[in-house]
Short mmCIF file of C-alpha atoms in Angstrom, two decimals:
data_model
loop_
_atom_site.label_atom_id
_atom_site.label_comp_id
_atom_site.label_asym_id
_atom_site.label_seq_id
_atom_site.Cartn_x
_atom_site.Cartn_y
_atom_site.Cartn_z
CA UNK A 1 23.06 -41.48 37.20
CA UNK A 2 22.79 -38.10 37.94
CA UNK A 3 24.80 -37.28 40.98
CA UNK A 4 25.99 -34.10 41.66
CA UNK A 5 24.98 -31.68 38.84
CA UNK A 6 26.43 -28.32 40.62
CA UNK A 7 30.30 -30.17 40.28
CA UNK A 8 29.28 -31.42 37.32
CA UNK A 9 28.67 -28.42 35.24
CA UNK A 10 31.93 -27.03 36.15
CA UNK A 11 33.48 -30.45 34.58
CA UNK A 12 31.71 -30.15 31.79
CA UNK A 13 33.11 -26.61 31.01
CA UNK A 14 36.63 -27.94 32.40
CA UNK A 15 36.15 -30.86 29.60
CA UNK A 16 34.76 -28.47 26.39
CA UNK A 17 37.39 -26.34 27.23
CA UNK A 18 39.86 -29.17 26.83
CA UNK A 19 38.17 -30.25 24.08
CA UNK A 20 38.52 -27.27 22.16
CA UNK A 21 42.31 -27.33 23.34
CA UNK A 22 42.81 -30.77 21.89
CA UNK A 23 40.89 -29.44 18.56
CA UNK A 24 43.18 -26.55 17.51
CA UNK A 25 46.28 -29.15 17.84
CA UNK A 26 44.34 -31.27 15.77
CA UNK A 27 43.56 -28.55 13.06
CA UNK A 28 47.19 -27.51 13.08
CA UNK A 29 48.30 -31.28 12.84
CA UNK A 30 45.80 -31.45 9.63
CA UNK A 31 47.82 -28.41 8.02
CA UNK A 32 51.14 -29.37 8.77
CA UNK A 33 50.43 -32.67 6.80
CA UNK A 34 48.71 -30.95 3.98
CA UNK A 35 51.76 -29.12 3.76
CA UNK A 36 54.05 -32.61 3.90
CA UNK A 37 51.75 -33.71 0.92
CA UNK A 38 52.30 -30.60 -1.26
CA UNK A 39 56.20 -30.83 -0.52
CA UNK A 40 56.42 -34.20 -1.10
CA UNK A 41 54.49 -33.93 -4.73
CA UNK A 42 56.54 -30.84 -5.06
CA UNK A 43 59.97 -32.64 -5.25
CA UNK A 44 58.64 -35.20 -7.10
CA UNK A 45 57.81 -32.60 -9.81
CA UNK A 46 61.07 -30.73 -9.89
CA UNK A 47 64.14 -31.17 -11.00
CA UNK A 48 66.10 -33.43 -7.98
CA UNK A 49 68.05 -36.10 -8.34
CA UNK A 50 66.50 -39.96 -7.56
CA UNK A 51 68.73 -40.60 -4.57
CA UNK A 52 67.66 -37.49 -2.80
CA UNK A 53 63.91 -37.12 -3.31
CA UNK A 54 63.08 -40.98 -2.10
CA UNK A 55 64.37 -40.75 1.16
CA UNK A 56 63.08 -37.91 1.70
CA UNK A 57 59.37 -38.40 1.22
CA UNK A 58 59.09 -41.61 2.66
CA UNK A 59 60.93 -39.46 5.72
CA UNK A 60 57.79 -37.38 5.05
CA UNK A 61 55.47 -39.96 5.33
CA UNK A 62 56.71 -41.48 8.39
CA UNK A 63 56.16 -38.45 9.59
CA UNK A 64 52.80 -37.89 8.38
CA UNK A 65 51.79 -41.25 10.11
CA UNK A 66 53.12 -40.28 13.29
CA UNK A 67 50.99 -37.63 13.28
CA UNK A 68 48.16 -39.19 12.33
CA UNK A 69 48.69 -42.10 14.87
CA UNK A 70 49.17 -39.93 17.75
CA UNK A 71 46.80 -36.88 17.14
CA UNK A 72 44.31 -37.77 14.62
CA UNK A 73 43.84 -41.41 16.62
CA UNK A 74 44.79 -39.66 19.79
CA UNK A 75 47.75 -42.23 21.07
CA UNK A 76 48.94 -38.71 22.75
CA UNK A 77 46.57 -39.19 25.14
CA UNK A 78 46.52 -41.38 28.64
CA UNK A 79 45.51 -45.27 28.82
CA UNK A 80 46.86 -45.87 25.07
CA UNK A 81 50.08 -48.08 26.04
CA UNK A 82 48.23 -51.66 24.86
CA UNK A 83 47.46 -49.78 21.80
CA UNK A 84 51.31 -48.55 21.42
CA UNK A 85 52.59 -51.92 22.03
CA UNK A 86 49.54 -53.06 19.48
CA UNK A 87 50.78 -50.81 16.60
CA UNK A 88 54.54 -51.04 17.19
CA UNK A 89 54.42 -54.63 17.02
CA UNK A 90 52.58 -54.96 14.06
CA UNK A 91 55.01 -51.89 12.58
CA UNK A 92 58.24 -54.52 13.55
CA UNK A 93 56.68 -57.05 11.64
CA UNK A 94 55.75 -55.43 8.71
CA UNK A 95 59.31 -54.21 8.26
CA UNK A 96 60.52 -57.24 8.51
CA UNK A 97 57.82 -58.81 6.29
CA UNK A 98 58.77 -55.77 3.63
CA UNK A 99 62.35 -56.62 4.02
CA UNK A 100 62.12 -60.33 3.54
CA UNK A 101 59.82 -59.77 0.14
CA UNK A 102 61.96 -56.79 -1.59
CA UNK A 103 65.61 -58.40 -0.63
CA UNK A 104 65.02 -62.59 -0.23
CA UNK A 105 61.93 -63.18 -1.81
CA UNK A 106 61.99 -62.67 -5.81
CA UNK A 107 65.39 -62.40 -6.34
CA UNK B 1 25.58 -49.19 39.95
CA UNK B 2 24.97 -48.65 35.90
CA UNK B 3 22.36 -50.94 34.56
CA UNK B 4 21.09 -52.27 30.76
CA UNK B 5 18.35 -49.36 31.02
CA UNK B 6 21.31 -46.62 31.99
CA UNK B 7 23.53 -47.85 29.15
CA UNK B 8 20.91 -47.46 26.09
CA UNK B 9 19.40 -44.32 27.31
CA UNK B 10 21.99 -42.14 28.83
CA UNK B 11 20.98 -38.69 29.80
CA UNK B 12 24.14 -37.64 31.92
CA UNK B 13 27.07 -39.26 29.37
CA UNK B 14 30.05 -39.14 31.55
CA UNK B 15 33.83 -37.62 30.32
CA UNK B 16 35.08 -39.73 27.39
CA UNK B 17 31.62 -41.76 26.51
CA UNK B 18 33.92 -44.11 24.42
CA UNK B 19 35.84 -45.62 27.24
CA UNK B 20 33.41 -45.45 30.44
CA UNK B 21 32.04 -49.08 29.82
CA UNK B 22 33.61 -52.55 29.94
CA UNK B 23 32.42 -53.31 26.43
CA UNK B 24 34.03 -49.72 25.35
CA UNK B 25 36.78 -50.34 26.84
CA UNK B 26 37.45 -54.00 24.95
CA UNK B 27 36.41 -52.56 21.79
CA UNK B 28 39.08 -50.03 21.96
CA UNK B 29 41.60 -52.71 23.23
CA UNK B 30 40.27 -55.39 20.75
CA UNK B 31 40.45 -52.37 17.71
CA UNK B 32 44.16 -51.78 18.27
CA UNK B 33 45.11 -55.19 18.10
CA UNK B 34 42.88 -55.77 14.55
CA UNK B 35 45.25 -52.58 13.86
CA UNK B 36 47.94 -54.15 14.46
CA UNK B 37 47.44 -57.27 12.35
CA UNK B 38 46.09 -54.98 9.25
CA UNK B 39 49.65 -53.35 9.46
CA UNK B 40 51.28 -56.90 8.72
CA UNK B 41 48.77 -57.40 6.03
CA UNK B 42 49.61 -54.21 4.57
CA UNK B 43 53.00 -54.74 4.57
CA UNK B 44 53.33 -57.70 2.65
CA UNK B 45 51.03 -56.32 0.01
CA UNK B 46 53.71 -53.36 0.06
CA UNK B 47 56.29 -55.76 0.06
CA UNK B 48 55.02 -57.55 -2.87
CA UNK B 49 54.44 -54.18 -5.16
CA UNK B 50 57.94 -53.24 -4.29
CA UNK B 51 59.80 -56.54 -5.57
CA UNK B 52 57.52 -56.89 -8.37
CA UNK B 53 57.17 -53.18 -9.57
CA UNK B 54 59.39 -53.59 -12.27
CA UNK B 55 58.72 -56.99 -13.55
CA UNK B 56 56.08 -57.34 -16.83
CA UNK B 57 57.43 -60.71 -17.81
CA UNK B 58 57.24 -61.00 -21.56
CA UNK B 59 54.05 -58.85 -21.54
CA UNK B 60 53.88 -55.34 -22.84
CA UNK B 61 53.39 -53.41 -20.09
CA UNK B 62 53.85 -49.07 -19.65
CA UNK B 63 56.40 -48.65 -16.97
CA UNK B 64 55.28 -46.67 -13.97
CA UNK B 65 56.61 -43.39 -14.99
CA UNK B 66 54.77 -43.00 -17.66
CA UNK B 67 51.47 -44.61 -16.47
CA UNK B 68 50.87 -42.44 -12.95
CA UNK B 69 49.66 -38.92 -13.08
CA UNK B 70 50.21 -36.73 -10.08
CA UNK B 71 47.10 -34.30 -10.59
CA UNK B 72 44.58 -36.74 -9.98
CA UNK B 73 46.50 -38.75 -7.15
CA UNK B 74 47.00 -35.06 -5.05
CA UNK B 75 43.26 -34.42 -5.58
CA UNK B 76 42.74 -37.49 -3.97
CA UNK B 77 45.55 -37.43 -0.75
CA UNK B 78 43.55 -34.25 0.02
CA UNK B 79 39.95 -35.57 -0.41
CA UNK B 80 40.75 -38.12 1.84
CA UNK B 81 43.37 -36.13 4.05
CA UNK B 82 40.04 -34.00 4.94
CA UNK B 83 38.01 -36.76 5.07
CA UNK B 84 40.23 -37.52 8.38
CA UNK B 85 39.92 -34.18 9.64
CA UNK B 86 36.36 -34.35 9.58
CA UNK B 87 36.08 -37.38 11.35
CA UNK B 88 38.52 -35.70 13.91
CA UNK B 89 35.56 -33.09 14.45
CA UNK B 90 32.84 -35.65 14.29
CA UNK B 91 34.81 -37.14 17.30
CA UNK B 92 34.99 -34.17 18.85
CA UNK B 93 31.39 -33.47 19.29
CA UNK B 94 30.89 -36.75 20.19
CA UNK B 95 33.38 -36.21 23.58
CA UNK B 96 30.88 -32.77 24.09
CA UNK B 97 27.85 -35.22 23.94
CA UNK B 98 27.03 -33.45 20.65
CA UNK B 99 24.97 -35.97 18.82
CA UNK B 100 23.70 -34.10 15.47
CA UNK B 101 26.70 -32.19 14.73
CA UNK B 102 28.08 -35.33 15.02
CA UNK B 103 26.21 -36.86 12.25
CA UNK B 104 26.92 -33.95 10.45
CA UNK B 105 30.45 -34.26 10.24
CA UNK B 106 30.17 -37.88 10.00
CA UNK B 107 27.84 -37.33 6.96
CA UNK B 108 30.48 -35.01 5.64
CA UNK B 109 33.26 -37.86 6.09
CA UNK B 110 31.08 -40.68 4.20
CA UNK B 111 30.91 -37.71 1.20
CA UNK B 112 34.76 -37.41 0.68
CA UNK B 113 35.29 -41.06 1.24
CA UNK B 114 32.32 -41.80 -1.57
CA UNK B 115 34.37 -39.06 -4.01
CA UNK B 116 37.87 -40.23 -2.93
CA UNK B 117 36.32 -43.95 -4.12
CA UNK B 118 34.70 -42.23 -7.42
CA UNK B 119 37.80 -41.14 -8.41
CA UNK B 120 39.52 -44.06 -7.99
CA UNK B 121 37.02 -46.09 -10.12
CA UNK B 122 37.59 -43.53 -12.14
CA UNK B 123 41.63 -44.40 -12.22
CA UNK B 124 41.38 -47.68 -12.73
CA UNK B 125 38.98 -47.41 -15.66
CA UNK B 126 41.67 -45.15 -17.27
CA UNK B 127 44.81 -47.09 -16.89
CA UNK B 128 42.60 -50.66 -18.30
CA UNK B 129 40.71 -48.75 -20.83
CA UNK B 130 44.01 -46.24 -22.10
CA UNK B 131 47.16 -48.61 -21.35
CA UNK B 132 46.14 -52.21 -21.24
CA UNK B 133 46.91 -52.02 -17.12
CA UNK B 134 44.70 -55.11 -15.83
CA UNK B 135 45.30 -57.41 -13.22
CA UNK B 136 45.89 -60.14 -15.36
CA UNK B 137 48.41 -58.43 -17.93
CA UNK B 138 51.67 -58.88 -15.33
CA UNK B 139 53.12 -59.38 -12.19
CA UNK B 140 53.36 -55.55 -11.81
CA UNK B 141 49.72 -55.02 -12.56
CA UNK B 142 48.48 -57.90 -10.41
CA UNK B 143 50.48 -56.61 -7.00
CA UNK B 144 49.47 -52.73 -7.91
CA UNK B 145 45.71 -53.73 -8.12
CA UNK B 146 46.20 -55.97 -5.36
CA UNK B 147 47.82 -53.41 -3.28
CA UNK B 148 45.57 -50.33 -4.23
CA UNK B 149 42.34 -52.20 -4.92
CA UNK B 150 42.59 -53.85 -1.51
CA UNK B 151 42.98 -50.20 0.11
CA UNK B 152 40.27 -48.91 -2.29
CA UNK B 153 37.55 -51.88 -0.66
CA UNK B 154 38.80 -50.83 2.63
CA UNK B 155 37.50 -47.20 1.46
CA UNK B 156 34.57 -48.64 0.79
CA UNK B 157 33.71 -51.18 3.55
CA UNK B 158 34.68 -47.95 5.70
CA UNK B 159 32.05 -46.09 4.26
CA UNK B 160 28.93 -48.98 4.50
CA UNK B 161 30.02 -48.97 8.43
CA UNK B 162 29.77 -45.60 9.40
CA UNK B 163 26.52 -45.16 7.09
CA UNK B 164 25.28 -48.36 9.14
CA UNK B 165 26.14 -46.52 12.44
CA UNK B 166 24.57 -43.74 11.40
CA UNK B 167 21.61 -45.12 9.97
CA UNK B 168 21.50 -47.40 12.98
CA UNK B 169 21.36 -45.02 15.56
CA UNK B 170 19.59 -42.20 14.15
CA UNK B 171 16.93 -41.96 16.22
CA UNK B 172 18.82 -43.27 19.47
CA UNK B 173 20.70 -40.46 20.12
CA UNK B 174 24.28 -40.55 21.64
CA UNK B 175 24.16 -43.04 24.27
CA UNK B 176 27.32 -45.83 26.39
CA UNK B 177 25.83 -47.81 23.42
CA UNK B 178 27.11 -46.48 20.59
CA UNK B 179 29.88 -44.45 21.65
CA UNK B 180 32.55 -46.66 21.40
CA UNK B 181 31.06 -47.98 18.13
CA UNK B 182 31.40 -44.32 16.69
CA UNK B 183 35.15 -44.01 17.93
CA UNK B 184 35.98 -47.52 16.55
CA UNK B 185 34.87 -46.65 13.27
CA UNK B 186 36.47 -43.09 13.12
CA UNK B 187 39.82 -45.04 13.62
CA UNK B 188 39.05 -47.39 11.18
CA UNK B 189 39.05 -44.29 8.80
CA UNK B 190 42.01 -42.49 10.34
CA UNK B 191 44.07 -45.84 9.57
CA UNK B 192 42.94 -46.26 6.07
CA UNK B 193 44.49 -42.95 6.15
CA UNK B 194 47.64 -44.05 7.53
CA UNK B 195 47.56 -46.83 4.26
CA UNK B 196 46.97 -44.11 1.84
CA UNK B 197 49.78 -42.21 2.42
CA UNK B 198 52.26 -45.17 2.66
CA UNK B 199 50.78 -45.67 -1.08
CA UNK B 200 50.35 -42.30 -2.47
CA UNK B 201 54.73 -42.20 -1.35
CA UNK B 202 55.60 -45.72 -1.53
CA UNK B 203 53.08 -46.52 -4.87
CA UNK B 204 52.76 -42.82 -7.17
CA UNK B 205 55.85 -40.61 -5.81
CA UNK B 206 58.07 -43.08 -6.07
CA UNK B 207 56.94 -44.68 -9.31
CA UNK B 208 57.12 -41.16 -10.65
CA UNK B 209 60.55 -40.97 -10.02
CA UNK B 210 61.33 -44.46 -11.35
#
């Protein structure tokens, strides 16, 4: 398997060096989240009204799983349409499956 | 030309070990669409707490307000927020061919999950033990349990596969083998992450706030 080691030590270093790249978004992607969860729980503590603090932290959590979908599970990156189409799909019917069973269902 | 021989004992792992085989490649493919499906299944668990939230029936039952605490349920978005992080940077070594400090970080990941599952155990005990809260007692207990018990054994079947992998393949060494199993498992634990903090919003904040 080994082919051409001279090219390939350069790739490696091209490749750590991207690595490391993708890393630090990653860490930053990890605190921006941590901070979504301690604002979230924050307004939930204080003193807001009901109608604004709901919509707002489920805002935050879409949020949150956008991040984690396309940093943390790395759909930023190339050769992740099927898993797009995968995910998005299942999202569209899980909204409609959590519409059906809040609105149609029990009442 | 690869062969069997070149796949288990890869000295020269190529860019992206994960991907560079057939097999990889499926398991990736097929991983996305189990992803998919667990979404729907998720939902309607969701869906179910959500309609039924409010209902005890003629049971005595402690309305969510006054049964969630947020100390406990922060302690745990973080345990298992990190927990993702750390399988982040087990994946990470793994694309620089790193096998140990892979395992370490792994090993790192299975800790939080174990103490993110502790504390839930821990939870549950409370709310049956101080408030009467069982599965049986009313519709709202039986879709909350449903809901956050069936997360909690996703926890925990998360945790007996990546100790398997690791156990597994201990003495292997990163090869085209195991790569893709490593990256299939890491985001079987970023999405149980994704559940969490649909429930932590959908199941605590917003039951806080009634």
């Amino acid at each position: 398997m080994a082919k051409d080691t001279n090219s390939n030590q350069y790739q490696d270093q091209f490749y750590k060096q991207k690595h490391k790249e993708e890393m630090k978004y990653q860490v930053i992607t990890f605190a921006m989240m941590i901070a979504f969860t301690i604002i979230a729980f924050g307004l939930v503590a204080g003193p807001f009204s009901k109608l604004f603090v709901v919509p707002v932290i489920l805002v935050l959590a879409g949020v949150q799983v956008l991040f984690q979908l396309y940093y943390f599970m790395h759909m930023n990156q190339k050769g992740h349409e099927m898993p797009a189409i995968m995910i998005y799909s299942g999202i569209f019917a899980a909204v409609l499956t959590i519409l059906a069973l809040t609105t149609i269902t029990w009442i | 030309m690869s062969t069997h021989e070149d796949v288990l004992s890869s000295e020269n792992l190529p860019h992206e070990p994960e991907k560079a085989t057939l097999e990889g490649k499926n398991k990736f493919l097929g991983f996305w669409f189990f992803l998919g499906g667990e979404t729907v299944l998720f939902a309607s668990l969701f869906g179910t707490y959500l309609a039924l939230r409010n209902s005890f029936g003629n049971a005595e039952g402690t309305p969510t307000q006054e049964l969630f605490g947020l100390e406990l349920v922060f302690i745990m978005t973080v345990i298992l927020l990190t927990s993702s992080l750390t399988s982040v940077y087990a994946m990470y070594h793994m694309k620089n061919h790193d096998f140990k400090k892979m395992m370490v970080w792994l090993a790192i990941t299975v800790i939080l999950g174990a103490s993110f599952l502790g504390l839930e155990v821990y939870e549950f005990n409370h709310y049956v033990h101080e408030y009467g809260h069982t599965f049986t007692s009313h519709a709202f207990g039986s879709a909350f349990y449903a809901l956050v018990g069936f997360h909690g054994a996703h926890v925990a079947f998360g945790l007996c596969w990546i100790l398997a992998l690791m156990f597994r393949n201990a003495k292997r060494g990163l090869n085209l083998y195991n790569a893709p199993k490593f990256y299939i498992a890491s985001l079987y634990w970023h999405f149980i992450d994704v559940v969490w903090v649909f429930i932590f919003t959908v199941v605590y904040l917003m039951g806080k706030v009634g």
